[in-house]
Every structure is written in structure tokens, then in C-alpha cells.
Amino acid sequence: MSIRQNKKVAVFTVEDLTKTYHTGEVDVYALRGVSTKLYQGELSVVLGPSGSGKSTFMNIIGGLDTATSGRVMFKDLDLSGASETELTNFRRRHVGFVFQFYNLIPSLTARENVALVTEISTNPMRPEDALALVGLEKRMNHFPAQMSGGEQQRVAIARAIAKNPEVLLCDEPTGSLDSKTGRLVLEALTRINDELGTTTAIISHNAVIHKLAHRTLYFADGEIVREQVSDKRLTPSQLEW
Amino acid sequence: MRTLDKKLLRDFKRLWPQALAISLVLACGVATLILSIGTYRSLDETRRAYYERHQFASIFATASRAPQSLMREIGLISGVAGAQGRIVEPVLLDITGMIEPASGLVVSLPDHDTLRLNKLYLRSGRLPTPGKSGEAVVSDRFSKAHGFRVGSTFAGILQGRQVKFQITGVAMSPEFIYALGPGDLVPDYRRFGVIWMRQQQVAGLTKLDGAFNSVSLTLLPGTSQPAVIAALDRLLAPYGGTAAYGRKDQMSNAFLDSELKQLQAMAGVIPPIFMFVSAFLINMIMSRLVALEREQIGLLKALGYSQLAVSAHYVKLVLVISLTGVVIGFAAGTWLGDGLTRLYSEFFNFPFFIFQRSLDVYLLAAGIGIAAALLGGLKSALSAASLPPATAMRPAAPTLYRKSSAFGQWLASTMSQLTVMAFRHLVRWPLRSGFTMLGTSLAVALLVTAMFSFGSINFMIDTVYFRTDRQDATISFSTPLAPTAVHAVKKLPGVLSVEPYRVMMVQMSHGSHSRRVAITGKPQNMRLSRLLDIELAPISLPSSGLVLSERLAMHLGAQRGDVISMKLLEEGWHEVKVPVVDIIRSYFGLGAYMDIAALDRLSRIGPRRSGVYVELDANRHKEIYAAIKAMPKAASIALQTQSLKKFRETIEQNITIMTTVYIVLAVIIAFGVVYNSARIQLSERARELASLRVLGFTRNEVSRVLIIELAIILLVAQPVGWILGYGFSWAVVRGFQSDLFRIPFVVQNSAYGWSSIVVIIASVLSAFIVISRVRQLDIIRVLKTKE
């Protein structure tokens, strides 16, 4: 808490970011000069309609994609000019991802899905501890097909945080879930942000979620149209879905 | 074009590398089927036509000297359509430019009549003029080997008389489609030729005026061959008749039979392997395609397409793949068939070759190919059709993996998660993993089957040339001589040592079994030409009793201790009884052996020698060959070094061609199986692999998941392939077994090693092509789509 309050350290510094896709004969401008900063320990929510550029933004800062122009700095590391290998290393060391469709490995149990990441990390937590953080300590030896959607998503979160990443990027983590399960997932995410201090960004369609955030970025037509910082945050159980 | 058909064409275009890999496997099946059945028919039909047009005899017999008048009685045997008596005599040849003597067979032609049986095909020149001394027609290959033309001359010794042959023509005969010289394992046309001369000439040279020593018969349709043989034997017995035999035992015909048998065996083994693998591969990619297009299938059905239309759509794709394979197979089969036929025309002497490219062979091959493909694709097509649209449009349930046993869990805990992923995926689809492994192992097995022959042939060469027949030359006498003749040979310049032998034609009987064989008498302690027991250790002949080769013992149903009744055919069929004292290993013919002194005691005409095995001074070949050429009583000579050289040349050429073909076939199977399996893995696991990339795994680490799975399949496939290959090789050896020759069953470790190396290289390359695609994984797109 103290870091957030007293001295804001920028984890991501984004300057004039553009991304253009060439599909057939048409150029699609997914990002048109986005500039912003995400700060250490903050939970940011990225809102916007479909096609507004929020996922492209997240993919670029997460090292899954590269920008057409502009600059992305992760602390002192310039991601804009990074090679494929550098981006892989960046993801491996610093970033945890959570997606709408969980993307678990069906042939690995919950514990093994988490161990997949801890095996290649330098300072991981125990897979069991990561699963306990998301409340799945009793479902560790189940395969994805034996779990509900919410459970699968929480395994994905445990897998994302098990390496103690500096940032956790979540793209529509509740998109495939009902409100009750979605709330459980959000609880896991806020708990991690609070307890571990992991810088977290959540993309959502669901505007209600911004009430959890320290900072909310509103995207429209490839631009950030509004940025809002809130001091008063709700807990997931207080959200009206 | 209908819209669904457009989709079909685009699917095929998209899937072309996989489809082509399968089409090629199928093409191999179609091609080998056309090759084996087509060539079988061509060879069989050519032989049939040649035999028919040239009146190839059905029954053959020899005698020492039968009067011409007997021919009338032979012709009157019930069921005989035609009979021809003649003189056949071995001759030693002295050909300009050849240091060593060559061997020939002089065959008489009727003086004024035309040949009624075993008619010649005159390639050039004319038949000899009756009464003209030395005029002869020679066999085509022999003439070619020496660059002879009409008018060329060469010398020979026939029954001790110098003869100067003058060539009037070059011919072929249905009796000598495959012509082996004395002691040879493969034809050597430089050292062996057939010479046809007029009867009067041959009779004069062999002192067989008014007589014949060989007779051939053709039979009326429906005649019992054994009855005619029995009647002929009775007529010839007083004249040294040595038991008549049918085409089955005629040397040239028997070799053709054995070749035809091999083609038949090939048709039964190789094409089914390819058909099976194609069916499996088609099953694999069609199942995946249907899984991928699940939602499209749902949509089609929601739009009102019938089950039939949906399944027909997928069946059509199978048809396009299989038709591609059939077309390639037709082309390859025709091309390979031409090649094999050319090889046959080099090996066998036919004046013409009838290509049996009948439509039905092609239709059969296409039918079997398409049927195999449909069998492979039908299940997927039907399952696509039976998906209810509502279910189809929902994503398929995630693949269910179950908890493994305690041991499995312990094992998993010892491995990295990437390895666990590879293992679980393998075990989750046991049937598919099993078939992929089996497909790969069949490639290994095919290669083992092609390569084991190197080891077997080398083993056979070692056994025959270096452990059994260690003499440098075998000289056979034109008539059995008194034992003193052996001493005369010993005194020839350059002869280091000699060992006599005596050959007697006998009819052996044991119980209901009976065989006409040559029994060879050898000295008890053989040093040059030896006999080996079943374990291939040299034996010495017991002072009495018979030693039988295992093949002959099998035919006679005889074991050690059994008493065999033998009729000595050249001695008026005088019958004796002899016990079997040993059974030995032999790769050629139906050998029977006795101590030469014991054989002499059985004979009523006393000790005789048919020839000698000789050891020569390697530095004095010129002298010794000159001396042998001048030997009046030498009928033929077999030279071990020359014979081995020719054998190696021929076998190497054949094996090299065969091995090349098999390597291509095995590489196609390995490529087809591994490439498709890796592509399917990649398609099924794109999401998993993309997730791994997102989690920070490098491309190499991600590729490892695929590599581990393929490596496990490839590793398990090796021993399975070796076992299957061992089995196939054994079947080949069994198929080759005939009274003429047997191939020892020896599979050297190098056959397994090279087979595995070829398949592993082919597999690694095909896997590499697929794995390079891991680089092109679109991480974002994969993760953003629903499974």
C-alpha cells in the first residue's frame, strides 16, 4: 500500500503506440497513438467495446505482439525493439497471463498445469501454494475436463501467478463465466493484487468491474478516451453484476 | 460447380501436403500390385506362348544309348502326342580369347525332318546343312557374349574328339530360357553355350549312330503324366534310362516357376502393407478434419443439407486423395513393371515378351486402393453425418484425461511437465499411437526384408564357396572312367591335389515317397569338396550308408536309421537297400552322398569315376587350362572363382535394384506416417502449444513436446519393425525354398541397424518440416478462439 500511496513507480510506460493490421486490401488501425502508464502494485481495468483496441494494447505490453510504431517500456526494458527471444524471456520472467478460454493443458492435472510454469521460473512459489491462493487446494489432482469453468479459470490464475510475476494481464477472465463464478475469479485476482502486490491489468466488457480498480482506462476506436483513478474501491462481493 | 464441391477443392488445396503424403503411400500399394500381378502375368503369358508356339515338351528322359527303333514304341505310349529322340552331350569349348575352357551342350537336330518338339527360334542365319561337317547353330546369349557372327568358328572336345564348330545361325530354345553351366549358380553366357548340330554329325562324334540318349514327349490333353512316365521308364530301362521327369523338374522351367512364385508372394505381402497404412492415414486425417469442421457440419445441417450430402462431401475428399494415389500408382507401376520386365529379359532368354498390361490389373489395383481409402475414411464421414446440428455447433467437450495408476503418478512426478504432456497424449489415444507406431515399424520391417538378403547371400557364399566346395575346379569326364583317370589329372601341370567323385542316378524310395536323384560318391575324408552337417561343421563320410541333404530327407520322409531302397538307373534299375546314416545341410539341389568305395561296391560295373575336384596352383592357370582343353575325356569344367564372380555380380546387381526400390518404399511410408501424425498433433495441440509460448516457453521447448511424442513412437517402432522384418524375411526365405536352391536365413545386425537409420532419418526430416511450423504458430489468434 505504501508504495502505491507514496511513490508511484511506472511499470509500463507507453508512448504514442500504434498498431495497423493489413487484412487483404484494407488497413485496420487497431491502435492510433496510445500513451499511458501503469504503476507498480496497481490494479487497472481496461474497458471498451469490441474492436476498441484493448486486447491489442494488452498483447503488445505483454510481449505477445509488436507495435507498428511508438514505444513500450517495461521499467528500463524497451519492448518496442525487442527480438522474439527477448520477448519470450520477458514473458517467461515478468508476465502472467489469464485468458477468457483458460487455455489449460488438458493432459496435465491442475497441479501439473501450475508446475509447468514453476519448472521454468527462477523464483516461483510452490504449485500447491498458488492453488491454495485461488482456493483450489482440494482439486489439485484433477484434470481440466473434470473441473467447472470457474475452477479452470482459477487454475489459469494460479498458473499465471505461481512464478511470482511482476505483472498479471487478464483478458476477459470472467467472459465465459456466470456472475457467481465470475465473482470467485475476481476475488482471486484482487486477493493476489492485495497480498502479493502484483501489478494487475484486467480487460473487460463488463463496466461494473472498474469499481475494483485503482485505475481505469477507457478505450474507443484505438485510443484511450478517458483515464480515471479511483480512491474508493469495492470488493468483488460488493459488485452488482 | 456446387458450393460444397468448391469447399472440397479448397480443402484439398489446403491439405495438399498431407493428402499427397497419403496419396504416395497409396500409390506404392497400387504400383506394387500392378508390378507384381502385371509382371507375373507377363512372364507367365510369355512363357506359355513361347512353350506353345515352340512345342516345349512335357516329359523328358535320358538314357545311355537307346536304339532309334525304340522311338516308334515310345510314340505308341497311350496319351503321347509327339516324341522326339536326340543326342545331348556335354562338350568342352576352347574359344579364342578365353584362357579358361568354356562348357557347352551339344544337342542334335533331326537330319531331314524338322524339329517337332522344343523347336528353335532362329534369330539369324540358317540351320546346319545335313552332312556338312562342323556346322552348328549356337545359343543367342553365348553368341553375343563372344561377339560371334554367322561364319564364326570355335573349337571343342566332344568325347575326346577335337571338333571345329562353324556357326550357321543363332537361336533360342524354350528348353534354355534359363541356362546354367556346370557348377554355376547364375547363368554365365560367356562360359556356357548350347550348340545344335545335325543328328548325323553328333552321332558320328559320339558314336551313337542309329541311337539316341535323350527323349522329349508332349502329351494329349487329359493324359496322366505319371502313367506316361512309368511307361517311358519301362521302355528305356534296358538302355540306361535314368527315370523320366516332367516340366516341374526341368531346370529352366523350374527356375521360371520359382520366379513366378516370388512374384505371387510379393503381390500377397507388399501391396497389403501399403493399403493398410493408407487406410489408417486417411482415417487419421479425416477424423481430424471432421473434428475441426464440427461447427461447419452443424451449420450445413442446420441449413438443410441431408446426412447423405454431408457424408458424401467427406467421401468425395477421400476419393480425390485416393484417385491421386491411383493415378501416381498407375504411372509408377507401369514404369517399374517395364523396368522389372527389362531385368527379366536380361535374365531369361525369351525371343519375345508379351506385356500383360490388361485393363483388369489396373482396375483391380485402383479398386483395392480406393476401397482401402474408403474403409479408412468411412467412419469419419459417417460420424460427420450423424452429428445432430445443435450438438455439432457447440464446441466439443474438452478431451478427458483420467487419473493414472499410482505407478503412473509416480512416474509423472519424476518427469518434466512437457514430457508428461507428451506421454499422456500418447496414452490418451492408444489406438492412433499404436497404428502410427505400427505404420513406422512397417517401414523398418520392409527395409529389414530388403537388407537381410545381403547377410543371407554372404553367408551362403561363405558356406558354399569357402566351407563346402573349396576346390578351384571340377572336371567331369564325358563317360565314367576307371579310377586311374584321376591319377592322370593329378599329373597335369599346375594341379596341386585332386579328389575323385562318382555320380550315379538313382530312384530313391522310402515308404510311399520316391525321388529321382543323383547320388555322389566322395572319399571318406574330403578335403576339397566337403559336406557340412546341420550345424555346418564338416563331416567325414561313414564307410557305408547314405548321407542325405535335409531337403531330400524331408521329401522321402526319411530319418537317420531309415532304410532307403535305391534303383541304380544306369545299371538296369538294379535295386539295393541302404540305411540313412546322416542328414546334412545343403543349399542346392537334392543331394545324396556315400563313401565312394561303398558306392563302388554297390555298383555292378565296379569302380568308376565321374570326375575330379582339383586344387590348382594360382600362378599356373594358363598351363593347367591349356592341359584341360587338351584332355580327351573332359566333358565339362566348373571354375569356382569364375562362378563366384558371376554370382556376386548378378546378385549384387539384383539386390542393389531391389534395395533401392525398398528404400524408396520405406521412406514413403515413414514420411507419410510421421508427417501426417506430426501435422495432426500440431493441429490438435496448437492451442496447448500456443499457451506454452504465452507462458514463456521458447519455440524449442514447445517443439520438444511434439518431438518427445514422435521420438517415443519412433523408438518403440524400431524393435517392433525388427520383429516384423524378421518375420517377413523368414516368410521370404520360406517362399524361396525349392528343390533347386534354399537361402539360409541369416539376418545380420547391420540389416536392423541400416533399416532403423533410414527410417529414423526419413522420420526426423518429415517431423522437422512440421515442427518448423511451430514457429508460425499465431499465438494470439489461437488463444482468442474457442476450442
CSV table of C-alpha atoms in Angstrom, one decimal, chain A residues 21 55 59 64-65 84 88-89 91-92 95 97 99 101-109 111-113 115-117 119-120 141-146 152 159 163 171-172, chain B residues 398-404 409 412-413 415-418 420-422 424-425 685 687-689 691-699 701 779-780 782-787:
chain,number,residue,atom,x,y,z
A,21,TYR,CA,-3.2,-4.8,-39.4
A,55,SER,CA,-6.8,-6.6,-26.4
A,59,ASN,CA,-1.0,-8.2,-26.2
A,64,LEU,CA,2.7,-11.3,-27.4
A,65,ASP,CA,2.6,-8.9,-30.3
A,84,GLU,CA,11.4,-12.7,-30.5
A,88,THR,CA,9.9,-14.8,-24.8
A,89,ASN,CA,12.3,-14.2,-22.0
A,91,ARG,CA,7.0,-13.2,-20.7
A,92,ARG,CA,8.8,-16.0,-19.0
A,95,VAL,CA,4.3,-11.6,-17.0
A,97,PHE,CA,-1.5,-14.2,-18.4
A,99,PHE,CA,-7.4,-15.6,-20.9
A,101,PHE,CA,-10.8,-19.5,-22.5
A,102,TYR,CA,-8.5,-20.6,-19.7
A,103,ASN,CA,-6.0,-22.4,-22.1
A,104,LEU,CA,-5.1,-25.1,-19.7
A,105,ILE,CA,-3.3,-28.2,-20.9
A,106,PRO,CA,-5.9,-30.9,-20.9
A,107,SER,CA,-3.3,-33.7,-20.4
A,108,LEU,CA,-2.0,-32.1,-17.2
A,109,THR,CA,-3.7,-32.0,-13.8
A,111,ARG,CA,-1.1,-29.0,-10.1
A,112,GLU,CA,0.9,-30.1,-13.1
A,113,ASN,CA,-0.5,-27.1,-15.1
A,115,ALA,CA,4.1,-26.8,-12.2
A,116,LEU,CA,4.6,-26.3,-15.9
A,117,VAL,CA,5.4,-22.7,-15.1
A,119,GLU,CA,9.6,-25.5,-13.5
A,120,ILE,CA,11.0,-22.7,-15.8
A,141,ASN,CA,-5.1,-33.7,-8.9
A,142,HIS,CA,-8.0,-33.1,-11.2
A,143,PHE,CA,-7.7,-32.8,-14.9
A,144,PRO,CA,-9.2,-29.7,-16.7
A,145,ALA,CA,-12.1,-31.8,-18.1
A,146,GLN,CA,-13.0,-32.8,-14.5
A,152,GLN,CA,-10.4,-24.0,-14.7
A,159,ARG,CA,-0.6,-20.8,-13.1
A,163,LYS,CA,6.1,-17.7,-10.9
A,171,ASP,CA,-8.0,-10.7,-21.0
A,172,GLU,CA,-11.8,-11.1,-20.3
B,398,PRO,CA,-12.6,-31.0,-23.7
B,399,THR,CA,-10.6,-34.1,-24.0
B,400,LEU,CA,-11.0,-36.1,-20.9
B,401,TYR,CA,-7.8,-37.4,-19.3
B,402,ARG,CA,-8.1,-39.7,-16.4
B,403,LYS,CA,-6.0,-40.2,-13.3
B,404,SER,CA,-3.3,-42.7,-13.9
B,409,GLN,CA,1.6,-40.8,-11.0
B,412,ALA,CA,4.9,-38.5,-13.9
B,413,SER,CA,6.3,-36.9,-10.8
B,415,MET,CA,9.4,-36.2,-15.4
B,416,SER,CA,9.2,-32.6,-16.6
B,417,GLN,CA,5.6,-31.4,-17.3
B,418,LEU,CA,6.5,-31.2,-21.1
B,420,VAL,CA,4.2,-35.7,-19.0
B,421,MET,CA,2.2,-33.9,-21.7
B,422,ALA,CA,3.8,-35.9,-24.5
B,424,ARG,CA,-0.3,-38.6,-21.6
B,425,HIS,CA,-1.2,-37.6,-25.2
B,685,ARG,CA,-2.3,-29.2,-29.9
B,687,ARG,CA,-3.8,-24.3,-28.5
B,688,GLU,CA,-1.7,-26.0,-25.9
B,689,LEU,CA,1.5,-25.1,-27.7
B,691,SER,CA,-0.4,-21.4,-24.3
B,692,LEU,CA,3.1,-22.7,-23.6
B,693,ARG,CA,4.5,-19.9,-25.8
B,694,VAL,CA,2.5,-17.4,-23.9
B,695,LEU,CA,3.7,-18.8,-20.6
B,696,GLY,CA,7.2,-18.0,-21.7
B,697,PHE,CA,8.4,-21.3,-23.2
B,698,THR,CA,10.7,-20.9,-26.1
B,699,ARG,CA,10.0,-22.3,-29.5
B,701,GLU,CA,10.9,-26.0,-25.6
B,779,ILE,CA,-0.3,-17.2,-30.5
B,780,ILE,CA,-2.9,-14.5,-30.3
B,782,VAL,CA,-5.2,-19.4,-31.2
B,783,LEU,CA,-5.8,-18.2,-27.7
B,784,LYS,CA,-8.6,-15.9,-28.8
B,785,THR,CA,-10.6,-18.6,-30.4
B,786,LYS,CA,-12.8,-21.0,-28.7
B,787,GLU,CA,-11.7,-24.6,-28.8
